[in-house]
Coordinates of N, CA and C in Angstrom, one line a residue:
M1 N 51.3 -66.2 20.5 CA 50.2 -67.6 20.5 C 49.6 -67.2 22.3
R2 N 50.2 -66.6 23.3 CA 49.4 -66.6 24.7 C 47.9 -65.7 24.0
K3 N 48.6 -64.8 23.7 CA 47.4 -63.7 23.2 C 46.3 -64.1 22.4
F4 N 46.4 -64.7 21.4 CA 45.7 -65.6 21.1 C 44.7 -66.1 21.6
I5 N 45.3 -67.1 22.5 CA 44.5 -67.9 23.3 C 43.6 -67.4 24.5
F6 N 44.4 -66.3 24.9 CA 43.7 -65.2 25.8 C 42.4 -64.5 25.2
L7 N 42.4 -64.1 23.9 CA 41.6 -63.6 23.3 C 40.2 -64.6 23.2
I8 N 40.6 -65.8 22.6 CA 39.8 -67.1 22.8 C 39.0 -67.2 23.6
L9 N 39.8 -67.3 24.7 CA 39.0 -67.6 25.9 C 38.0 -66.5 26.4
I10 N 38.7 -65.2 26.5 CA 37.6 -64.3 26.4 C 36.2 -63.6 25.7
C11 N 36.4 -64.4 24.6 CA 35.1 -64.4 23.2 C 34.5 -65.5 23.6
L12 N 34.9 -66.8 24.6 CA 34.2 -68.1 24.9 C 33.5 -67.7 26.4
L13 N 34.2 -66.6 27.0 CA 33.0 -66.2 28.5 C 32.0 -65.3 28.3
A14 N 32.2 -64.4 27.4 CA 31.5 -63.3 26.9 C 30.9 -63.9 26.2
T15 N 30.3 -64.9 25.4 CA 29.5 -65.4 24.5 C 27.9 -65.4 25.4
P16 N 28.1 -66.3 26.4 CA 26.5 -66.2 27.3 C 26.0 -64.5 27.5
L17 N 26.7 -63.7 27.6 CA 26.4 -62.6 28.2 C 25.5 -61.8 26.8
L18 N 26.2 -62.0 25.7 CA 26.0 -61.6 24.1 C 24.7 -62.5 23.7
V19 N 24.7 -63.5 24.1 CA 23.7 -63.9 23.7 C 22.1 -64.0 24.3
S20 N 22.2 -63.5 25.7 CA 21.4 -63.6 26.8 C 20.1 -62.6 26.5
A21 N 19.0 -63.2 26.6 CA 17.6 -62.5 26.0 C 17.4 -61.6 27.4
R22 N 16.6 -60.6 27.4 CA 16.3 -59.3 28.5 C 14.9 -59.2 28.3
I23 N 14.5 -60.0 29.5 CA 12.8 -59.9 29.7 C 12.3 -58.6 30.3
G24 N 11.5 -57.6 29.7 CA 11.1 -56.5 30.6 C 9.4 -56.5 30.7
V25 N 9.2 -55.4 31.2 CA 7.7 -55.3 31.4 C 7.3 -53.2 31.7
G26 N 6.2 -53.1 31.3 CA 6.1 -51.8 31.8 C 4.5 -51.6 31.6
V27 N 3.7 -50.7 32.2 CA 2.5 -50.2 32.3 C 2.5 -49.0 31.7
G28 N 1.3 -48.5 31.1 CA 0.8 -47.3 30.6 C 0.5 -46.3 31.4
S29 N 0.3 -46.6 32.7 CA -0.4 -45.9 33.5 C 0.1 -45.8 34.7
G30 N 0.5 -44.5 35.0 CA 1.4 -44.5 36.6 C 0.0 -44.8 37.5
K31 N -0.9 -44.3 37.4 CA -2.0 -44.0 38.4 C -3.3 -44.0 37.9
I32 N -4.1 -44.8 38.8 CA -5.3 -44.8 38.7 C -6.3 -44.5 39.6
E33 N -6.9 -43.3 39.6 CA -7.6 -42.7 41.0 C -8.9 -42.4 40.4
V34 N -9.9 -43.1 41.3 CA -11.5 -43.1 41.3 C -12.0 -41.8 42.0
K35 N -12.2 -40.5 41.4 CA -12.8 -39.7 41.9 C -14.0 -39.6 42.7
E36 N -15.0 -40.8 42.0 CA -16.4 -40.9 42.3 C -15.9 -41.8 43.6
K37 N -17.2 -41.0 44.8 CA -17.1 -41.7 45.8 C -17.8 -43.4 45.9
L38 N -17.3 -44.8 46.2 CA -17.9 -45.8 45.7 C -18.8 -46.2 47.0
K39 N -19.9 -46.9 46.7 CA -20.8 -47.6 47.2 C -20.6 -49.2 47.6
P40 N -20.6 -49.6 49.1 CA -20.6 -50.9 49.1 C -21.7 -51.7 48.2
G41 N -21.2 -53.0 48.0 CA -22.1 -53.7 47.1 C -22.4 -53.6 45.4
Q42 N -21.5 -52.4 45.2 CA -21.5 -52.0 43.9 C -20.4 -52.6 42.6
S43 N -20.5 -52.7 41.8 CA -18.9 -53.4 40.4 C -19.0 -52.1 39.7
Y44 N -17.3 -51.9 39.5 CA -17.1 -50.9 39.1 C -16.0 -51.1 37.6
D45 N -15.9 -50.6 36.6 CA -15.1 -50.8 35.7 C -13.9 -49.7 35.7
L46 N -13.0 -49.9 36.3 CA -11.8 -49.0 36.3 C -11.2 -48.9 34.8
P47 N -10.5 -47.8 34.7 CA -9.4 -47.5 33.7 C -8.9 -48.6 33.3
I48 N -8.7 -49.0 31.9 CA -8.0 -49.9 31.4 C -6.3 -50.0 31.7
L49 N -5.6 -51.3 31.9 CA -4.5 -51.1 32.4 C -3.6 -51.6 31.4
P50 N -2.9 -51.1 30.9 CA -1.9 -51.4 29.6 C -0.4 -51.7 29.8
V51 N -0.3 -53.0 29.5 CA 0.8 -53.7 30.2 C 1.8 -54.1 28.6
I52 N 3.4 -53.4 28.9 CA 4.0 -53.6 27.7 C 4.9 -54.5 28.0
N53 N 5.3 -55.1 26.6 CA 6.6 -56.3 27.1 C 7.5 -55.3 26.2
N54 N 8.5 -54.4 26.9 CA 9.5 -54.0 26.9 C 10.8 -54.7 26.7
G55 N 10.8 -56.1 26.8 CA 12.0 -56.9 26.7 C 12.2 -56.8 24.9
D56 N 12.8 -58.4 24.9 CA 13.3 -58.5 23.5 C 13.1 -60.1 22.9
E57 N 11.8 -60.7 23.9 CA 11.6 -62.1 23.8 C 10.3 -62.2 24.2
L58 N 9.6 -63.0 23.5 CA 8.5 -63.3 23.6 C 8.1 -64.3 25.4
T59 N 7.2 -63.5 26.2 CA 7.1 -63.5 27.5 C 5.7 -63.8 27.9
E60 N 5.5 -64.6 29.1 CA 4.3 -64.7 29.2 C 4.4 -63.7 30.7
Y61 N 2.9 -63.1 31.1 CA 2.7 -61.9 31.6 C 1.2 -62.5 32.6
E62 N 1.5 -62.1 34.0 CA 0.5 -61.9 34.8 C 0.1 -60.4 35.7
V63 N -1.2 -60.2 35.8 CA -1.3 -58.6 36.4 C -2.1 -59.2 37.5
T64 N -1.7 -58.7 38.9 CA -1.8 -59.2 40.3 C -2.1 -57.9 40.9
I65 N -2.7 -57.9 42.1 CA -3.1 -56.7 43.0 C -1.8 -56.8 44.0
E66 N -1.2 -55.7 44.5 CA 0.3 -55.8 45.5 C -0.1 -54.7 46.3
Y67 N 0.6 -54.7 47.6 CA 0.4 -53.9 48.6 C 1.9 -53.3 49.1
H68 N 1.7 -52.3 49.7 CA 2.9 -51.6 50.4 C 2.9 -51.5 51.6
E69 N 4.0 -51.5 52.5 CA 3.9 -51.4 54.1 C 3.6 -49.9 54.3
G70 N 3.2 -49.8 55.3 CA 3.2 -48.3 56.3 C 2.2 -47.3 55.4
V71 N 1.6 -47.6 54.7 CA 0.5 -47.1 54.5 C -0.6 -46.7 54.9
P72 N -1.1 -45.0 55.3 CA -2.3 -45.3 56.4 C -3.4 -45.4 55.4
E73 N -3.8 -45.6 54.2 CA -4.7 -46.2 53.5 C -5.4 -47.6 53.6
L74 N -6.3 -47.9 53.9 CA -6.7 -49.6 53.8 C -6.5 -50.2 52.4
R75 N -6.4 -51.8 52.7 CA -6.2 -52.4 51.9 C -7.1 -53.0 51.1
P76 N -7.7 -52.8 49.7 CA -8.7 -53.7 48.9 C -8.3 -55.5 49.3
A77 N -9.3 -55.8 49.4 CA -8.8 -57.6 49.3 C -8.7 -57.6 47.9
R78 N -7.9 -58.7 47.9 CA -7.3 -59.5 46.5 C -8.5 -60.0 45.7
E79 N -9.9 -60.4 46.4 CA -10.9 -61.1 45.6 C -11.5 -59.9 44.8
W80 N -11.8 -58.4 45.3 CA -12.4 -57.4 45.0 C -12.0 -57.0 43.7
I81 N -10.6 -57.4 43.1 CA -10.4 -56.7 41.6 C -10.2 -58.1 41.2
E82 N -10.9 -57.8 39.8 CA -10.8 -58.7 38.6 C -10.1 -58.0 37.6
F83 N -9.1 -59.4 37.0 CA -8.6 -58.7 35.5 C -8.9 -59.3 34.5
T84 N -9.1 -59.2 33.2 CA -9.6 -59.7 32.2 C -8.9 -59.1 30.8
P85 N -7.6 -60.4 30.8 CA -7.2 -61.4 31.4 C -6.3 -61.4 32.0
R86 N -6.1 -62.6 32.9 CA -5.1 -62.2 34.2 C -3.8 -62.6 33.6
T87 N -3.6 -63.5 32.7 CA -2.3 -64.1 32.2 C -2.3 -63.7 30.9
F88 N -1.3 -63.6 30.2 CA -1.3 -63.8 28.6 C -0.1 -63.5 28.4
S89 N 0.2 -63.9 26.7 CA 1.6 -63.7 26.0 C 1.6 -62.2 25.2
L90 N 2.9 -61.9 25.4 CA 3.1 -60.4 24.8 C 4.5 -60.9 23.8
E91 N 4.7 -60.4 22.5 CA 5.9 -60.3 21.8 C 6.5 -59.2 22.3
P92 N 7.9 -58.8 21.5 CA 8.5 -58.1 22.2 C 7.8 -56.4 21.5
G93 N 7.5 -55.3 22.4 CA 7.4 -54.3 22.0 C 5.4 -54.5 21.8
Q94 N 4.9 -55.0 22.1 CA 3.6 -55.7 21.9 C 2.9 -54.9 23.4
V95 N 1.7 -54.9 23.2 CA 1.0 -54.0 24.2 C -0.2 -54.9 24.6
K96 N -1.2 -55.1 26.0 CA -2.2 -56.0 26.0 C -3.0 -54.9 26.9
N97 N -3.9 -54.9 26.4 CA -4.9 -53.5 27.6 C -5.6 -54.7 28.5
V98 N -5.8 -54.6 29.8 CA -6.1 -55.5 30.6 C -7.2 -54.6 31.2
K99 N -8.5 -55.3 31.4 CA -9.4 -54.8 31.6 C -9.8 -55.1 33.2
V100 N -10.2 -53.9 34.1 CA -10.0 -53.8 35.9 C -11.7 -53.5 36.4
E101 N -11.9 -54.7 36.9 CA -13.7 -54.6 37.3 C -13.0 -54.5 39.0
L102 N -13.7 -53.6 39.7 CA -13.7 -53.7 41.1 C -15.1 -53.7 41.9
N103 N -15.2 -55.2 42.0 CA -16.4 -55.9 42.9 C -16.3 -55.7 44.4
L104 N -17.4 -54.4 44.9 CA -17.0 -53.8 46.1 C -18.5 -55.0 47.0
P105 N -17.5 -55.8 48.2 CA -18.8 -56.5 48.9 C -19.6 -55.5 49.6
V106 N -20.9 -56.2 50.0 CA -21.6 -55.6 50.6 C -21.4 -55.1 52.1
K107 N -20.3 -55.6 52.5 CA -19.9 -55.2 53.9 C -18.7 -54.6 54.0
A108 N -18.1 -54.0 52.6 CA -16.9 -53.1 52.7 C -16.6 -52.2 53.7
E109 N -15.8 -52.1 54.2 CA -15.5 -51.0 55.3 C -15.2 -49.7 54.8
P110 N -15.9 -48.6 55.2 CA -15.9 -47.3 54.4 C -14.5 -46.8 54.7
G111 N -14.1 -45.7 54.1 CA -12.4 -45.4 53.8 C -11.6 -45.1 52.3
N112 N -10.5 -44.4 52.7 CA -9.8 -44.5 51.4 C -8.7 -45.9 51.4
Y113 N -8.9 -46.3 49.9 CA -8.1 -47.6 49.9 C -7.0 -47.5 49.2
F114 N -5.9 -48.3 48.8 CA -4.9 -47.7 48.3 C -4.3 -49.0 47.9
A115 N -3.8 -49.6 46.6 CA -3.0 -50.8 46.5 C -2.1 -50.6 44.7
Y116 N -1.5 -51.3 44.5 CA -0.7 -51.2 42.8 C -1.5 -52.2 42.2
L117 N -1.5 -52.3 41.1 CA -1.9 -52.9 40.0 C -0.8 -53.2 39.3
E118 N -0.1 -54.5 39.5 CA 1.2 -54.8 39.0 C 1.1 -55.8 37.7
G119 N 1.8 -55.6 36.8 CA 1.9 -56.4 35.6 C 3.7 -57.0 35.8
H120 N 3.8 -58.3 35.8 CA 4.9 -58.9 35.9 C 5.1 -59.9 34.9
P121 N 6.4 -60.1 34.5 CA 7.0 -61.7 34.0 C 6.3 -63.1 34.7
L122 N 6.0 -63.9 33.9 CA 5.7 -65.3 34.8 C 7.3 -65.9 35.4
K123 N 8.0 -65.7 34.1 CA 9.3 -66.3 34.3 C 10.4 -65.3 35.1
K124 N 11.1 -65.5 35.8 CA 12.6 -64.4 36.4 C 13.4 -64.2 35.2
S125 N 13.8 -63.1 35.5 CA 15.0 -62.9 34.3 C 16.5 -63.1 35.3
I126 N 17.1 -63.3 34.3 CA 18.0 -64.1 35.1 C 19.7 -63.0 34.9
G127 N 20.0 -62.4 36.0 CA 21.1 -60.9 35.9 C 22.5 -62.2 35.4
T128 N 23.3 -60.9 35.2 CA 24.7 -61.0 34.7 C 25.5 -62.4 35.7
G129 N 25.1 -62.3 37.1 CA 25.5 -63.1 38.4 C 25.0 -64.4 38.2
G130 N 23.8 -64.7 37.4 CA 23.3 -66.0 37.5 C 22.1 -65.9 38.6
A131 N 21.7 -64.4 38.8 CA 21.1 -64.7 40.2 C 19.6 -64.4 39.3
A132 N 18.3 -65.0 39.8 CA 17.0 -64.7 39.2 C 16.3 -63.2 40.0
V133 N 16.5 -62.5 38.7 CA 15.5 -61.2 39.3 C 14.3 -61.2 38.9
G134 N 13.4 -60.7 39.8 CA 12.0 -60.2 39.9 C 11.5 -59.2 39.5
I135 N 11.1 -58.8 38.0 CA 10.9 -57.1 37.9 C 9.5 -57.4 37.5
A136 N 8.9 -56.0 37.8 CA 7.6 -55.6 37.6 C 7.3 -54.5 37.2
A137 N 5.8 -53.9 36.6 CA 6.1 -52.1 36.5 C 4.5 -52.5 37.3
A138 N 4.2 -51.2 38.1 CA 2.7 -51.3 38.6 C 2.1 -49.8 38.4
A139 N 0.9 -49.9 38.6 CA -0.1 -48.2 38.7 C -0.7 -48.3 39.7
K140 N -0.1 -46.9 40.4 CA -1.3 -46.7 42.1 C -2.6 -47.1 41.3
M141 N -3.5 -47.7 42.6 CA -4.8 -47.5 42.6 C -5.2 -46.5 43.7
Y142 N -6.0 -46.0 43.7 CA -6.7 -45.2 45.1 C -8.4 -45.0 44.7
F143 N -9.3 -45.5 45.9 CA -10.5 -44.9 45.6 C -11.2 -45.0 47.2
T144 N -12.0 -44.4 47.3 CA -12.6 -44.2 48.6 C -14.2 -44.8 48.6
V145 N -14.5 -45.3 49.4 CA -15.7 -46.0 49.8 C -16.4 -45.1 50.9
V146 N -17.5 -44.9 50.4 CA -18.6 -44.3 51.6 C -19.4 -45.0 52.5
P147 N -19.9 -44.2 53.7 CA -20.7 -45.6 54.6 C -22.0 -45.6 53.8
A148 N -22.5 -46.6 54.1 CA -23.8 -47.0 53.6 C -24.5 -47.9 54.4
N149 N -25.8 -47.8 54.8 CA -26.5 -48.8 55.7 C -26.5 -50.3 54.8
I150 N -26.8 -51.1 55.6 CA -26.9 -52.3 54.8 C -28.1 -52.4 53.8
F151 N -29.4 -51.7 53.8 CA -30.2 -52.2 52.8 C -29.6 -51.3 51.6
A152 N -29.3 -49.8 51.7 CA -28.9 -49.2 50.4 C -27.8 -50.1 49.9
A153 N -26.4 -50.8 50.4 CA -25.9 -51.8 50.2 C -26.4 -52.8 49.1
W154 N -27.6 -53.3 49.4 CA -28.1 -54.5 49.0 C -28.6 -54.4 47.8
Y155 N -29.2 -52.7 47.9 CA -29.6 -52.3 46.7 C -28.8 -52.1 45.6
Y156 N -27.7 -51.5 45.9 CA -26.8 -51.2 44.9 C -26.2 -52.6 44.4
K157 N -26.2 -53.7 45.2 CA -26.0 -55.0 44.6 C -26.5 -55.4 43.6
L158 N -28.0 -55.5 44.0 CA -28.9 -55.9 43.0 C -29.0 -54.9 41.9
S159 N -28.8 -53.6 42.2 CA -28.8 -52.8 40.7 C -27.6 -52.7 39.9
T160 N -26.3 -53.1 40.3 CA -25.6 -53.9 40.0 C -25.7 -55.0 39.0
W161 N -25.9 -56.2 39.4 CA -26.2 -56.9 39.3 C -27.3 -56.9 38.1
Y162 N -28.3 -55.9 38.0 CA -29.5 -55.9 36.8 C -28.7 -55.4 35.7
G163 N -28.1 -54.4 36.1 CA -27.3 -53.7 35.1 C -26.3 -54.7 34.2
H164 N -25.5 -55.6 34.9 CA -24.5 -56.3 34.3 C -25.2 -57.8 33.5
Y165 N -26.4 -58.0 33.9 CA -27.0 -59.4 33.0 C -28.4 -59.0 32.6
H166 N -28.8 -57.7 32.0 CA -29.9 -57.0 31.3 C -29.9 -57.4 29.8
P167 N -30.5 -58.0 29.3 CA -32.4 -58.2 29.6 C -32.6 -59.4 29.8
F168 N -31.8 -60.5 30.1 CA -32.0 -61.9 30.5 C -32.4 -61.8 32.0
N169 N -32.1 -61.1 32.9 CA -32.8 -61.1 34.3 C -34.0 -60.7 34.3
T170 N -34.3 -59.7 33.2 CA -35.5 -58.9 33.1 C -36.4 -60.2 32.6
A171 N -36.1 -60.9 31.7 CA -37.0 -61.7 31.4 C -37.5 -63.1 32.8
V172 N -36.5 -63.0 33.3 CA -36.3 -63.9 34.6 C -37.2 -63.5 35.7
L173 N -37.1 -62.0 35.8 CA -37.7 -61.3 37.0 C -39.2 -61.2 36.7
G174 N -39.5 -61.1 35.1 CA -40.7 -60.8 34.8 C -41.6 -62.4 34.9
L175 N -40.9 -63.5 34.9 CA -41.3 -64.6 35.0 C -41.7 -64.7 36.3
L176 N -40.9 -64.9 37.1 CA -41.2 -64.6 38.5 C -42.5 -64.2 39.5
A177 N -42.5 -62.8 38.6 CA -43.5 -62.2 39.2 C -45.1 -62.4 38.8
F178 N -44.7 -63.1 37.4 CA -46.0 -63.7 36.8 C -46.5 -65.2 37.5
I179 N -45.5 -66.1 38.2 CA -45.4 -66.9 38.8 C -46.4 -66.6 40.5
F180 N -45.6 -65.6 40.6 CA -46.2 -65.0 42.3 C -47.6 -64.4 42.1
V181 N -48.2 -64.1 41.1 CA -49.5 -63.4 40.5 C -50.4 -64.4 40.4
V182 N -50.1 -65.2 39.8 CA -50.7 -66.4 39.7 C -51.1 -67.3 40.7
Y183 N -50.2 -67.6 41.7 CA -50.0 -67.9 43.0 C -50.8 -67.4 43.8
W184 N -50.7 -66.0 43.8 CA -51.5 -65.0 45.1 C -53.1 -65.2 44.6
V185 N -53.6 -65.1 43.2 CA -54.6 -65.4 42.5 C -55.6 -66.3 42.8
K186 N -54.7 -67.6 42.7 CA -55.3 -68.8 43.0 C -55.3 -69.1 44.5
K187 N -54.4 -68.4 45.5 CA -55.0 -68.5 47.1 C -56.0 -67.6 47.4
N188 N -56.2 -66.6 46.8 CA -57.1 -65.8 47.7 C -58.7 -65.7 46.5
F189 N -58.7 -66.2 45.6 CA -59.6 -66.1 44.7 C -60.0 -67.7 44.4
K190 N -61.6 -68.0 44.6 CA -62.0 -69.3 44.1 C -62.7 -68.7 42.7
F191 N -62.3 -69.8 41.7 CA -63.0 -69.7 40.7 C -63.7 -71.4 40.3
Q192 N -64.8 -71.3 39.9 CA -65.7 -72.3 39.8 C -66.2 -72.1 38.1
I193 N -66.0 -72.9 37.4 CA -66.7 -73.1 36.2 C -67.6 -74.1 36.0
A194 N -68.7 -73.9 35.6 CA -69.9 -74.6 35.2 C -70.1 -75.1 34.0
K195 N -70.4 -76.6 33.9 CA -70.7 -77.1 32.6 C -72.2 -76.9 32.1
K196 N -72.6 -76.9 31.4 CA -74.0 -76.6 30.7 C -74.1 -77.8 30.1

């Protein structure tokens, strides 16, 4: 009888371990290294960051930029990196390709940069001891910003803007040029139309 009660007690205590779901995450790229020397004021589309749900339940994920202490490289500001989408849900085994865009400000400091592009569940995993465990997977990101004078940086910023919003911005620029020409002609030339 004691063995039977002991066996039932063990089964009851082990049940939460057997039914607990596992949360997992993975990224499909270990390193993103931009070989091209980047210029301040420009925007760059970086390689896609695949985020994988390697757990066994539907999970909500977020992609962020993270840093590591004690590295000699500069840290890119969080607002320089834009993820599309930033948060999303994945079924077990499902992969989400996240678009990564790097927007360098006009006054970006020249030098070598390093950061982690990290995917992690929004919900923390509960360990066997009942403690919350934060899990994440990350890809290392390296890039170099070359020095540029302020005029070159503004040129690159405008050319990037033009490339992103073409052809809409061409129509706006054409309209502004037309208005300027009409204003300049009215200011510098006098027209008189005589009636007969």
